[in-house]
């Protein structure tokens, strides 16, 4: 079967750095997406990785290792508004998106 | 760019009513649109995928006669929940993507449906 694993919840301090991990087992791989979803709102696109390595976009970076079936989202200089759920999604060999359950990130002052 | 408009944002109606939700891509052509349902504190659940001009592909367990999807143009898809009941109350979200598999899905703001 296809499976995406990410921690259910994480807590971090304002101004700090947090890394949210995602591991996957899917039938084929055509890229990995990270989305941010605030409570009661729809997801917004953060990043897309299809090749190994780190993609940096401002305070957010996303890393991919295809051989390990592993990705992480790194958030720097955390702000209170970063409190949200972060969803990892993998595109399989049929170009279908397989969604993780999301990681709820709580930022404390 | 890549703005998706979904409305209404909230619907409260009586049991037995049919509800139509619209999803529009405002600044790009959406070759594929997706409809999701999300219950509180749960992950997104894909209901169906629709390509412009084709019949929607429904996920297992989703009743196609209850959740009617129309994707008549490259910028508009509609979801109609027919004869809605309280168990259909949920957060319905559409997304749209343009050509190319590496293109991300862009989401509408969602519709919170409450059936009394």
Tab-separated table of C-alpha atoms in Angstrom:
chain	number	residue	atom	x	y	z
A	1	UNK	CA	0.000	0.000	0.000
A	2	UNK	CA	0.893	3.637	-0.169
A	3	UNK	CA	1.819	5.464	2.978
A	4	UNK	CA	2.911	8.936	4.046
A	5	UNK	CA	4.160	9.398	7.614
A	6	UNK	CA	4.615	12.694	9.398
A	7	UNK	CA	4.432	13.600	13.097
A	8	UNK	CA	0.980	14.478	14.341
A	9	UNK	CA	2.005	17.534	16.304
A	10	UNK	CA	5.098	19.614	17.066
A	11	UNK	CA	5.747	22.571	19.316
A	12	UNK	CA	8.398	25.241	18.807
A	13	UNK	CA	9.312	28.669	20.135
A	14	UNK	CA	8.924	31.964	18.318
A	15	UNK	CA	12.180	32.920	16.615
A	16	UNK	CA	13.523	29.374	16.619
A	17	UNK	CA	13.934	26.781	13.846
A	18	UNK	CA	11.797	23.685	13.370
A	19	UNK	CA	12.115	20.707	11.034
A	20	UNK	CA	9.043	18.715	10.033
A	21	UNK	CA	9.843	15.280	8.633
A	22	UNK	CA	7.930	13.236	6.103
A	23	UNK	CA	8.660	9.666	5.040
A	24	UNK	CA	6.855	7.918	2.250
A	25	UNK	CA	6.328	4.550	0.602
A	26	UNK	CA	4.508	4.930	-2.686
A	27	UNK	CA	4.161	3.134	-5.991
A	28	UNK	CA	6.516	5.303	-7.953
A	29	UNK	CA	7.516	8.882	-7.353
A	30	UNK	CA	6.915	11.992	-9.399
A	31	UNK	CA	7.539	14.693	-6.859
A	32	UNK	CA	6.731	15.783	-3.332
A	33	UNK	CA	4.721	18.812	-2.275
A	34	UNK	CA	4.452	20.698	0.998
A	35	UNK	CA	1.354	22.711	1.835
A	36	UNK	CA	0.438	24.930	4.778
A	37	UNK	CA	-3.092	24.865	6.148
A	38	UNK	CA	-4.334	27.256	8.822
A	39	UNK	CA	-7.252	26.057	10.921
A	40	UNK	CA	-10.536	26.403	9.060
A	41	UNK	CA	-8.839	27.440	5.833
A	42	UNK	CA	-7.797	25.711	2.626
A	43	UNK	CA	-4.190	24.588	2.035
A	44	UNK	CA	-1.693	26.886	0.368
A	45	UNK	CA	1.218	25.630	-1.707
A	46	UNK	CA	4.691	25.965	-0.166
A	47	UNK	CA	7.155	23.886	-2.168
A	48	UNK	CA	7.765	21.154	-4.704
A	49	UNK	CA	10.757	18.801	-4.810
A	50	UNK	CA	11.405	16.215	-7.487
A	51	UNK	CA	15.218	16.025	-7.366
A	52	UNK	CA	17.384	15.276	-4.347
A	53	UNK	CA	18.576	18.242	-2.384
A	54	UNK	CA	17.485	21.388	-0.664
A	55	UNK	CA	15.149	24.014	-2.108
A	56	UNK	CA	15.188	27.308	-0.254
A	57	UNK	CA	12.393	29.848	-0.363
A	58	UNK	CA	12.806	32.635	2.147
A	59	UNK	CA	12.287	31.362	5.691
A	60	UNK	CA	11.101	27.986	4.389
A	61	UNK	CA	13.281	25.257	2.895
A	62	UNK	CA	12.379	21.768	1.729
A	63	UNK	CA	14.719	18.810	1.394
A	64	UNK	CA	14.299	15.551	-0.492
A	65	UNK	CA	16.141	12.234	-0.509
A	66	UNK	CA	14.493	9.867	-2.973
A	67	UNK	CA	16.694	6.910	-2.032
A	68	UNK	CA	15.554	7.201	1.578
A	69	UNK	CA	11.929	8.086	0.806
A	70	UNK	CA	12.354	11.116	3.024
A	71	UNK	CA	11.694	14.816	2.997
A	72	UNK	CA	11.675	17.593	5.521
A	73	UNK	CA	10.329	21.111	5.697
A	74	UNK	CA	12.549	23.543	7.593
A	75	UNK	CA	11.065	26.717	9.005
A	76	UNK	CA	13.431	29.409	10.276
A	77	UNK	CA	12.851	32.499	12.394
A	78	UNK	CA	9.483	31.178	13.452
A	79	UNK	CA	6.619	33.622	13.761
A	80	UNK	CA	3.329	33.171	15.543
A	81	UNK	CA	1.536	33.177	12.174
A	82	UNK	CA	3.425	29.985	11.262
A	83	UNK	CA	1.140	28.079	13.629
A	84	UNK	CA	-0.688	25.808	11.202
A	85	UNK	CA	-0.818	22.278	9.881
A	86	UNK	CA	1.803	21.302	7.339
A	87	UNK	CA	0.816	18.692	4.786
A	88	UNK	CA	3.217	16.473	2.892
A	89	UNK	CA	1.914	15.007	-0.389
A	90	UNK	CA	3.637	12.657	-2.822
A	91	UNK	CA	2.766	12.220	-6.482
A	92	UNK	CA	2.885	8.534	-7.389
A	93	UNK	CA	3.575	6.805	-10.692
A	94	UNK	CA	0.015	7.540	-11.879
A	95	UNK	CA	0.483	11.226	-11.025
A	96	UNK	CA	-2.014	10.862	-8.197
A	97	UNK	CA	-1.330	12.906	-5.054
A	98	UNK	CA	-1.092	10.850	-1.883
A	99	UNK	CA	-1.661	13.070	1.142
A	100	UNK	CA	-0.148	12.752	4.596
A	101	UNK	CA	-2.336	13.425	7.617
A	102	UNK	CA	-0.507	16.664	8.345
A	103	UNK	CA	1.644	17.951	11.194
A	104	UNK	CA	0.084	20.501	13.498
A	105	UNK	CA	2.751	23.044	14.442
A	106	UNK	CA	2.207	25.070	17.604
A	107	UNK	CA	4.354	28.161	18.082
A	108	UNK	CA	4.805	29.446	21.630
A	109	UNK	CA	6.015	32.950	22.527
B	1	UNK	CA	-1.028	34.318	-9.971
B	2	UNK	CA	-2.798	30.945	-9.691
B	3	UNK	CA	-5.909	32.146	-7.903
B	4	UNK	CA	-8.818	29.787	-7.337
B	5	UNK	CA	-12.162	31.172	-6.256
B	6	UNK	CA	-14.691	28.964	-4.501
B	7	UNK	CA	-18.139	29.940	-3.369
B	8	UNK	CA	-20.209	30.006	-1.374
B	9	UNK	CA	-17.872	30.002	1.611
B	10	UNK	CA	-20.575	28.840	3.956
B	11	UNK	CA	-23.936	27.158	3.524
B	12	UNK	CA	-26.498	26.282	6.151
B	13	UNK	CA	-29.587	24.513	4.884
B	14	UNK	CA	-32.247	21.996	5.715
B	15	UNK	CA	-31.970	18.275	5.193
B	16	UNK	CA	-33.082	17.231	1.714
B	17	UNK	CA	-31.833	20.377	0.020
B	18	UNK	CA	-29.420	20.222	-2.908
B	19	UNK	CA	-26.406	22.497	-2.678
B	20	UNK	CA	-24.202	23.659	-5.540
B	21	UNK	CA	-20.601	24.765	-4.966
B	22	UNK	CA	-18.626	26.560	-7.664
B	23	UNK	CA	-14.896	26.500	-8.212
B	24	UNK	CA	-13.229	28.885	-10.658
B	25	UNK	CA	-9.631	29.331	-11.709
B	26	UNK	CA	-9.319	33.085	-12.194
B	27	UNK	CA	-5.984	33.555	-13.925
B	28	UNK	CA	-5.058	30.214	-15.435
B	29	UNK	CA	-6.639	27.387	-17.361
B	30	UNK	CA	-7.344	24.440	-15.111
B	31	UNK	CA	-7.011	21.243	-17.079
B	32	UNK	CA	-7.776	19.268	-13.938
B	33	UNK	CA	-9.872	20.110	-10.908
B	34	UNK	CA	-10.163	18.166	-7.684
B	35	UNK	CA	-12.825	18.042	-5.014
B	36	UNK	CA	-11.905	17.216	-1.427
B	37	UNK	CA	-13.784	16.801	1.817
B	38	UNK	CA	-12.220	17.406	5.189
B	39	UNK	CA	-13.689	16.581	8.576
B	40	UNK	CA	-12.443	18.417	11.684
B	41	UNK	CA	-8.872	17.587	12.625
B	42	UNK	CA	-8.585	15.093	9.776
B	43	UNK	CA	-6.623	15.092	6.571
B	44	UNK	CA	-7.930	15.968	3.136
B	45	UNK	CA	-9.977	13.224	1.522
B	46	UNK	CA	-10.083	13.263	-2.249
B	47	UNK	CA	-13.618	12.777	-3.535
B	48	UNK	CA	-13.166	13.072	-7.279
B	49	UNK	CA	-10.967	14.311	-10.081
B	50	UNK	CA	-12.378	16.035	-13.115
B	51	UNK	CA	-10.857	16.950	-16.430
B	52	UNK	CA	-12.489	19.564	-18.604
B	53	UNK	CA	-15.057	18.037	-20.921
B	54	UNK	CA	-14.816	14.563	-19.373
B	55	UNK	CA	-16.735	12.683	-16.746
B	56	UNK	CA	-15.322	12.932	-13.264
B	57	UNK	CA	-13.395	10.045	-11.749
B	58	UNK	CA	-14.720	9.287	-8.288
B	59	UNK	CA	-12.749	7.768	-5.438
B	60	UNK	CA	-13.894	4.513	-3.931
B	61	UNK	CA	-16.803	4.976	-1.575
B	62	UNK	CA	-17.925	8.309	-3.022
B	63	UNK	CA	-21.419	8.149	-4.517
B	64	UNK	CA	-21.390	9.764	-7.934
B	65	UNK	CA	-25.167	10.156	-7.954
B	66	UNK	CA	-25.043	12.078	-4.704
B	67	UNK	CA	-22.045	14.260	-5.501
B	68	UNK	CA	-22.555	15.524	-9.035
B	69	UNK	CA	-19.519	17.104	-10.637
B	70	UNK	CA	-19.518	19.179	-13.784
B	71	UNK	CA	-16.386	20.566	-15.408
B	72	UNK	CA	-17.798	22.366	-18.401
B	73	UNK	CA	-14.923	24.737	-19.089
B	74	UNK	CA	-11.236	25.192	-18.371
B	75	UNK	CA	-12.044	27.658	-15.616
B	76	UNK	CA	-15.141	26.297	-13.905
B	77	UNK	CA	-16.126	23.145	-12.058
B	78	UNK	CA	-19.188	22.639	-9.891
B	79	UNK	CA	-20.014	20.157	-7.168
B	80	UNK	CA	-23.672	19.569	-6.359
B	81	UNK	CA	-24.512	17.733	-3.162
B	82	UNK	CA	-27.930	16.295	-3.905
B	83	UNK	CA	-30.523	15.755	-1.188
B	84	UNK	CA	-28.019	16.639	1.515
B	85	UNK	CA	-28.298	15.095	4.968
B	86	UNK	CA	-26.623	15.995	8.267
B	87	UNK	CA	-23.864	13.429	7.689
B	88	UNK	CA	-22.863	15.403	4.570
B	89	UNK	CA	-21.924	18.355	6.754
B	90	UNK	CA	-18.236	18.973	6.182
B	91	UNK	CA	-15.626	21.320	4.757
B	92	UNK	CA	-15.524	20.928	0.971
B	93	UNK	CA	-12.458	22.231	-0.838
B	94	UNK	CA	-11.723	22.399	-4.539
B	95	UNK	CA	-8.344	22.674	-6.167
B	96	UNK	CA	-7.193	23.275	-9.707
B	97	UNK	CA	-4.013	22.725	-11.629
B	98	UNK	CA	-2.791	23.702	-15.043
B	99	UNK	CA	-0.835	21.622	-17.521
B	100	UNK	CA	2.223	19.655	-16.475
B	101	UNK	CA	2.474	17.098	-13.707
B	102	UNK	CA	4.918	19.222	-11.726
B	103	UNK	CA	2.379	22.007	-11.408
B	104	UNK	CA	0.953	22.231	-7.886
B	105	UNK	CA	-2.718	22.143	-7.060
B	106	UNK	CA	-4.029	25.538	-6.053
B	107	UNK	CA	-6.880	25.509	-3.603
B	108	UNK	CA	-10.043	27.508	-3.269
B	109	UNK	CA	-10.963	28.868	0.158
B	110	UNK	CA	-13.347	25.999	0.857
B	111	UNK	CA	-17.055	25.748	1.589
B	112	UNK	CA	-18.302	24.927	5.043
B	113	UNK	CA	-21.544	22.996	4.605
B	114	UNK	CA	-23.895	22.544	7.546
B	115	UNK	CA	-27.036	20.482	7.068
B	116	UNK	CA	-29.653	20.872	9.777
